[in-house]
XYZ file of C-alpha atoms in Angstrom:
469
model
C 25.407 -22.029 -14.167
C 24.539 -21.470 -17.743
C 22.220 -19.023 -19.540
C 19.824 -21.058 -21.613
C 16.706 -19.024 -21.417
C 16.035 -17.300 -24.731
C 15.905 -13.553 -24.468
C 17.710 -10.623 -26.085
C 19.744 -9.424 -23.100
C 23.525 -9.420 -23.894
C 25.352 -12.132 -22.144
C 27.853 -9.800 -20.378
C 24.840 -7.963 -18.763
C 23.393 -11.219 -17.547
C 26.737 -12.039 -15.871
C 26.824 -8.514 -14.430
C 23.388 -9.078 -12.978
C 24.275 -12.370 -11.299
C 27.397 -10.957 -9.774
C 25.538 -7.868 -8.661
C 23.005 -10.109 -6.899
C 25.772 -11.970 -5.147
C 27.202 -8.610 -3.896
C 23.812 -7.499 -2.694
C 23.031 -10.784 -0.855
C 26.444 -10.918 0.786
C 27.813 -13.963 -1.216
C 30.723 -11.680 -2.065
C 31.490 -9.572 1.003
C 33.016 -6.101 0.962
C 36.749 -6.111 0.932
C 36.911 -9.742 -0.205
C 38.203 -11.149 -3.468
C 35.731 -12.491 -5.986
C 36.465 -15.495 -8.323
C 38.819 -14.906 -11.188
C 37.732 -14.297 -14.799
C 38.672 -17.851 -15.735
C 36.590 -19.196 -12.799
C 33.523 -17.167 -13.857
C 34.090 -18.265 -17.492
C 33.949 -21.896 -16.515
C 30.896 -21.400 -14.217
C 28.882 -19.631 -16.805
C 30.119 -21.520 -19.826
C 31.168 -18.246 -21.472
C 34.322 -16.711 -22.860
C 36.655 -14.730 -20.662
C 36.121 -11.687 -22.846
C 32.367 -11.702 -21.989
C 33.142 -12.021 -18.278
C 35.702 -9.220 -18.584
C 33.106 -6.868 -20.024
C 30.744 -7.598 -17.110
C 33.437 -7.003 -14.501
C 34.642 -3.803 -16.197
C 31.114 -2.251 -15.901
C 30.989 -3.162 -12.135
C 34.397 -1.639 -11.672
C 33.279 1.549 -13.490
C 30.134 1.739 -11.286
C 32.297 1.448 -8.176
C 31.034 -1.991 -7.020
C 34.375 -3.726 -7.649
C 37.969 -2.739 -7.248
C 40.475 -4.324 -9.594
C 44.234 -4.334 -8.777
C 46.756 -5.622 -11.114
C 48.357 -8.758 -9.842
C 46.059 -8.872 -6.768
C 42.718 -9.721 -8.228
C 39.334 -8.049 -8.012
C 37.430 -7.420 -4.810
C 34.167 -5.937 -3.667
C 34.531 -2.356 -2.622
C 33.497 -1.171 0.812
C 31.168 1.364 -0.824
C 27.515 0.593 -0.090
C 24.905 0.459 -2.811
C 22.598 3.411 -2.254
C 18.811 2.777 -2.465
C 16.785 6.058 -2.497
C 13.327 5.376 -0.937
C 10.500 7.728 -1.711
C 7.889 7.623 1.093
C 5.199 9.779 2.579
C 5.526 8.284 6.122
C 7.893 10.988 7.432
C 5.292 13.717 6.831
C 4.396 13.662 10.512
C 6.864 13.160 13.427
C 5.604 9.716 14.529
C 5.837 8.376 10.977
C 9.314 9.882 10.636
C 10.502 8.100 13.763
C 9.034 4.830 12.507
C 10.607 5.066 9.048
C 14.133 6.152 10.223
C 13.998 3.234 12.708
C 13.153 0.886 9.873
C 15.949 2.189 7.738
C 18.347 1.569 10.681
C 17.252 -1.984 10.858
C 17.376 -2.512 7.101
C 20.926 -1.140 6.763
C 22.076 -3.237 9.716
C 20.569 -6.366 7.996
C 21.968 -5.610 4.547
C 25.495 -4.305 5.110
C 26.173 -3.783 1.310
C 23.172 -1.537 0.959
C 22.483 1.916 2.421
C 18.802 2.969 2.266
C 18.332 6.777 1.986
C 14.958 8.258 2.772
C 13.462 10.693 0.082
C 10.596 12.280 2.024
C 7.325 13.376 0.519
C 3.669 13.732 1.768
C 0.555 11.694 0.853
C -1.028 14.747 -0.783
C 2.067 15.651 -2.902
C 3.431 12.147 -3.516
C 1.965 11.705 -7.075
C 3.153 15.146 -8.207
C 6.634 14.608 -6.716
C 6.890 11.157 -8.370
C 5.892 12.507 -11.762
C 8.514 15.364 -11.356
C 11.279 12.806 -10.461
C 10.420 10.697 -13.457
C 10.290 13.632 -15.847
C 13.678 14.826 -14.610
C 15.297 11.361 -14.964
C 16.151 11.283 -11.301
C 13.521 8.887 -9.879
C 14.327 7.309 -6.461
C 14.935 3.485 -6.734
C 12.246 2.398 -4.339
C 8.731 4.060 -4.178
C 5.967 3.694 -1.693
C 2.512 4.327 -3.166
C -1.179 3.548 -2.847
C -1.645 0.266 -4.666
C -4.296 1.629 -7.005
C -1.762 4.004 -8.575
C 0.136 1.025 -9.981
C -1.564 0.871 -13.409
C -1.163 4.612 -14.001
C 2.641 4.598 -13.527
C 3.326 1.108 -15.044
C 1.447 2.164 -18.269
C 3.991 5.031 -18.681
C 6.887 2.575 -18.169
C 7.904 4.166 -14.935
C 8.020 0.829 -12.877
C 10.147 -2.294 -13.300
C 8.368 -5.757 -13.267
C 9.109 -7.435 -10.016
C 8.511 -11.096 -11.040
C 12.265 -11.834 -11.649
C 13.635 -9.373 -9.082
C 11.795 -10.388 -5.852
C 12.154 -13.954 -4.723
C 9.395 -16.548 -5.406
C 9.354 -17.387 -1.627
C 8.366 -13.742 -0.871
C 5.772 -13.680 -3.529
C 4.238 -17.038 -2.842
C 3.742 -16.162 0.890
C 1.263 -13.432 -0.194
C -2.432 -13.603 -0.823
C -3.642 -12.867 -4.320
C -7.008 -11.003 -3.791
C -5.635 -9.035 -0.821
C -2.223 -8.204 -2.190
C -0.904 -9.462 -5.541
C -3.973 -8.654 -7.690
C -3.493 -4.931 -6.933
C 0.045 -4.864 -8.574
C -0.467 -7.289 -11.484
C -0.784 -5.472 -14.766
C -0.782 -7.538 -18.057
C 0.327 -10.594 -16.162
C 3.396 -8.910 -14.695
C 3.884 -7.810 -11.054
C 4.668 -3.997 -10.864
C 4.075 -3.449 -7.131
C 3.887 -5.485 -3.971
C 2.151 -4.533 -0.835
C 4.428 -3.158 2.006
C 1.567 -3.916 4.327
C -2.096 -5.012 4.115
C -4.648 -2.351 4.988
C -8.256 -3.431 5.040
C -10.638 -0.448 5.628
C -12.665 -0.751 8.880
C -14.341 1.592 11.404
C -12.412 3.282 14.233
C -14.360 4.059 17.406
C -13.672 6.538 20.175
C -14.207 4.526 23.429
C -15.130 7.548 25.536
C -18.081 8.489 23.290
C -19.145 4.891 22.926
C -19.132 4.517 26.775
C -21.012 7.789 27.250
C -23.788 6.485 24.863
C -23.616 3.027 26.650
C -22.792 1.367 23.321
C -21.298 -2.137 23.491
C -19.495 -3.457 20.471
C -20.434 -7.009 19.583
C -17.934 -9.530 18.174
C -20.076 -10.051 15.091
C -20.559 -7.485 12.337
C -23.440 -5.092 12.778
C -26.304 -5.129 10.298
C -26.884 -1.846 8.398
C -29.884 -1.153 10.615
C -27.985 -2.063 13.826
C -25.138 0.318 12.789
C -27.542 3.167 12.075
C -29.185 2.606 15.521
C -25.829 2.661 17.190
C -25.166 6.110 15.666
C -28.660 7.321 16.738
C -27.718 6.186 20.289
C -24.549 8.202 20.121
C -26.207 11.253 18.601
C -28.467 11.471 21.697
C -25.565 12.082 24.075
C -23.399 14.345 21.931
C -22.515 17.963 22.629
C -23.080 20.822 20.117
C -19.910 20.279 18.144
C -19.572 16.481 18.491
C -20.562 13.981 15.782
C -21.404 10.388 15.611
C -19.789 9.795 12.233
C -16.823 11.254 10.170
C -17.609 11.450 6.462
C -14.548 12.176 4.280
C -15.490 14.919 1.854
C -12.523 16.776 0.321
C -11.276 16.865 -3.256
C -9.841 13.539 -4.207
C -10.731 9.906 -4.619
C -10.865 9.266 -0.784
C -14.363 10.775 -0.944
C -15.424 7.723 -2.875
C -13.150 5.070 -1.405
C -13.955 5.899 2.208
C -17.621 4.963 1.526
C -16.605 1.920 -0.526
C -17.168 -0.630 2.221
C -20.775 0.658 2.456
C -21.165 -0.026 -1.341
C -19.766 -3.534 -1.023
C -22.099 -4.247 1.880
C -24.910 -4.235 -0.657
C -22.882 -6.084 -3.263
C -21.926 -2.896 -5.069
C -18.601 -1.192 -5.833
C -16.572 -0.174 -8.862
C -15.976 -2.472 -11.765
C -17.034 -5.469 -9.933
C -16.018 -8.772 -11.506
C -18.551 -10.064 -14.022
C -20.557 -6.855 -14.110
C -21.490 -5.152 -17.384
C -21.446 -1.677 -15.764
C -18.643 0.093 -13.829
C -20.735 2.113 -11.424
C -24.399 2.192 -12.598
C -25.729 -0.933 -10.902
C -28.862 -1.833 -8.851
C -26.603 -2.661 -5.924
C -24.984 0.749 -5.993
C -28.385 2.462 -6.332
C -29.508 0.583 -3.255
C -26.265 1.414 -1.352
C -26.248 5.095 -2.236
C -29.918 5.287 -1.202
C -28.989 3.879 2.284
C -25.852 6.015 2.620
C -27.706 9.273 1.940
C -30.448 8.442 4.368
C -27.764 7.627 6.899
C -25.854 10.837 6.364
C -29.034 12.973 6.638
C -30.281 11.100 9.763
C -27.200 11.487 11.931
C -24.758 14.062 13.121
C -22.156 13.733 10.472
C -19.075 15.778 10.309
C -17.835 16.317 6.643
C -14.200 17.190 5.995
C -10.841 15.804 4.744
C -9.394 12.794 6.410
C -6.686 14.747 8.152
C -9.164 17.067 9.980
C -11.411 14.090 10.782
C -8.464 12.255 12.485
C -7.681 15.325 14.555
C -11.293 15.824 15.748
C -11.508 12.182 16.496
C -8.475 12.223 18.602
C -9.896 15.277 20.545
C -13.057 13.166 21.210
C -15.395 15.123 18.986
C -16.066 12.288 16.430
C -17.252 8.952 17.601
C -16.809 6.718 14.494
C -15.087 7.057 11.110
C -13.630 4.758 8.423
C -9.837 4.231 8.233
C -7.147 1.584 7.928
C -4.645 0.047 10.319
C -2.270 2.987 9.929
C -4.558 4.889 12.367
C -2.476 3.531 15.035
C 0.524 5.927 14.671
C -1.795 8.663 13.638
C -3.504 8.539 17.016
C -0.090 8.224 18.768
C 0.718 11.526 17.041
C -2.529 13.304 17.741
C -3.579 12.113 21.147
C -0.546 10.567 22.763
C -2.930 7.850 24.249
C -2.592 4.173 24.311
C -4.552 2.950 21.355
C -6.254 -0.073 22.567
C -7.357 1.668 25.952
C -8.926 4.559 24.147
C -10.037 3.269 20.690
C -11.733 0.184 19.266
C -11.741 -1.184 15.821
C -15.214 -2.149 14.518
C -15.859 -4.353 11.565
C -17.772 -2.575 8.844
C -21.532 -3.140 8.914
C -22.786 -5.746 6.435
C -25.579 -7.947 5.278
C -26.125 -11.646 6.116
C -23.653 -11.323 8.941
C -20.700 -10.613 6.538
C -18.401 -7.702 6.835
C -16.835 -6.585 3.516
C -14.119 -4.189 2.746
C -11.331 -3.128 0.293
C -7.599 -3.199 0.569
C -6.178 0.307 0.803
C -2.630 -1.156 0.778
C 0.553 0.716 0.879
C 2.765 -0.833 -1.898
C 6.252 -0.827 -3.038
C 7.508 -0.444 -6.609
C 10.957 -0.141 -8.205
C 11.736 2.579 -10.705
C 12.568 1.547 -14.206
C 15.249 4.311 -14.012
C 16.863 2.725 -10.911
C 20.584 1.666 -11.467
C 20.166 -0.461 -8.281
C 17.041 -2.584 -9.020
C 18.406 -5.748 -7.319
C 19.337 -3.885 -4.173
C 15.881 -2.209 -4.089
C 14.298 -5.685 -4.425
C 16.400 -6.910 -1.540
C 15.065 -4.089 0.504
C 11.436 -5.112 -0.292
C 12.216 -8.671 0.826
C 13.577 -7.753 4.239
C 10.851 -5.240 5.063
C 8.139 -7.803 4.238
C 9.900 -11.024 4.940
C 12.552 -10.693 7.731
C 10.905 -11.653 10.951
C 12.641 -9.040 13.152
C 12.318 -6.133 10.708
C 8.647 -7.100 9.867
C 7.705 -7.351 13.556
C 9.093 -3.894 14.162
C 7.459 -2.241 11.087
C 4.059 -3.877 11.468
C 3.990 -3.415 15.221
C 4.739 0.291 14.887
C 2.512 1.097 11.886
C -0.437 -1.135 12.702
C -0.649 -2.398 9.115
C -0.910 -6.221 8.735
C 2.051 -8.447 7.619
C 1.863 -9.474 3.913
C 3.230 -12.883 4.842
C 0.288 -15.040 5.805
C 2.360 -16.978 8.289
C 3.544 -13.810 10.094
C -0.080 -12.459 10.452
C -0.865 -15.180 13.053
C 2.188 -14.708 15.198
C 1.971 -13.565 18.815
C 2.700 -9.876 18.249
C -0.303 -9.515 16.077
C -2.776 -11.314 18.349
C -4.039 -8.072 19.968
C -7.688 -6.954 19.743
C -6.529 -4.447 17.145
C -4.713 -7.063 15.056
C -7.360 -9.699 15.387
C -10.289 -7.372 14.246
C -8.233 -6.189 11.211
C -7.418 -9.830 10.391
C -11.113 -10.681 10.643
C -11.911 -7.732 8.279
C -9.338 -9.158 5.854
C -11.420 -12.314 5.367
C -13.848 -10.563 3.004
C -11.644 -7.814 1.655
C -9.900 -7.421 -1.629
C -7.903 -4.924 -3.729
C -9.721 -2.627 -6.093
C -9.904 -3.523 -9.786
C -7.577 -0.697 -10.749
C -5.803 -2.286 -13.656
C -6.989 0.243 -16.242
C -4.575 3.176 -16.562
C -7.632 5.475 -16.602
C -8.630 4.435 -13.117
C -7.419 7.663 -11.520
C -9.599 9.691 -13.907
C -12.551 7.292 -13.214
C -12.153 8.019 -9.480
C -12.720 11.725 -10.145
C -16.080 10.941 -11.743
C -16.925 8.616 -8.876
C -16.024 11.320 -6.358
C -18.245 13.782 -8.167
C -21.061 11.284 -8.039
C -20.744 11.084 -4.298
C -20.940 14.899 -3.905
C -23.833 15.157 -6.243
C -25.814 12.369 -4.445
C -24.992 13.116 -0.901
C -24.767 16.963 -0.870
C -26.738 18.182 -3.881
C -29.648 15.766 -3.698
C -29.157 14.551 -7.225
C -31.401 11.770 -8.416
C -29.343 8.588 -7.685
C -30.478 6.620 -10.726
C -29.919 9.474 -13.148
C -26.637 10.432 -11.655
C -25.184 6.886 -11.807
C -26.400 6.491 -15.337
C -24.724 9.780 -16.389
C -21.451 8.877 -14.728
C -21.591 5.434 -16.301
C -21.740 6.972 -19.816
C -18.568 9.058 -19.157
C -16.780 6.192 -17.256
C -17.176 3.841 -20.313
C -16.028 6.656 -22.625
C -12.679 7.080 -20.870
C -12.295 3.350 -20.011
C -13.128 1.761 -23.380
C -12.985 4.421 -26.123
């Protein structure tokens, strides 16, 4: 092996990286001797002094143990990978994540994954604090659309050279990779694919004698279904759960209804970010729908709880609803709940990818080990089958998605939803601020009866100001 690619990384650090990778992937096993300095020098075509520099760093970091006259061996100390995740915020998620970590650690004997728990609501604040204190966990779980915000501040390491080409090439672009690519570099990769669809409570559908067809409902048909459900509901029951809280989910949870009319945010080829004729048409329909049906308005967490109790018939969510319902209702999912494709036009159901992604901190001293963890979660068949089976999210590997464990009604419907679903165009670092304006537009239009055309035009002015000026 020789280092011929032109860059400015010192040669001894390149040697260190290669040896580190071999330790991580098990080529050099714990307790075993590694090749001599002379052997490495011949392999890399470098001087012994350069190799010695690389090995001395690994000895000082505790990865290698050098004994005079006996050679250098890999220590039995495992490489720690601290993993920041919000999944343990509820008991079912905690069970799933610690089960996942157990499988990872068994599969990667030279690595020890350590959970750093957070919550979905506090994750961004927690991550900023870790970064500011110079103590950021190695591996970070995050909503994909946060990638540009953190990569723009230099918080994430590019993954192009860390994660194997095999893992990357097995992914889809519009459903996965596009969400993590910023300035032609990959800064995050999906942990699982999460197209937004509609979750239905079977008991209320049966009470209203509603039968779910295999094809997507038209916008009119969906409204009629909710009218049918409204007719049999009790005083504190609702046909639809509308997310209305204080964050971007207020906008993102109605996003599939915007795309049904060809709308959305910063749609490719469009001159405007939000103020389009498609969005005007979509918001007109949404407001009429909300005002015409028994709609419960609250945060997503409250909606999930009431849905589990049987007080809400339909609401938008992703595949991770599966462990959420296991937590709230303790009922078998497919016997009690049904996934419904988003209503659409021309027989096509559209959506967006609310993916849970993985990124590696630029502060991490164990980047290669963290990359190995990404690969086994998303590429190892046994580990992937466990993780995706427990969480409900779809495998990122297109070959795994059609495997037998995912051929349930739940998996098939979300796979069908995936056909016309893509990640948001969130490459601009100001995307988070843009979502605040979009959320405000939702509230003004749906709850304050603002003129739709005027409201979108006003928001467009401010959106372009923060995006382009």
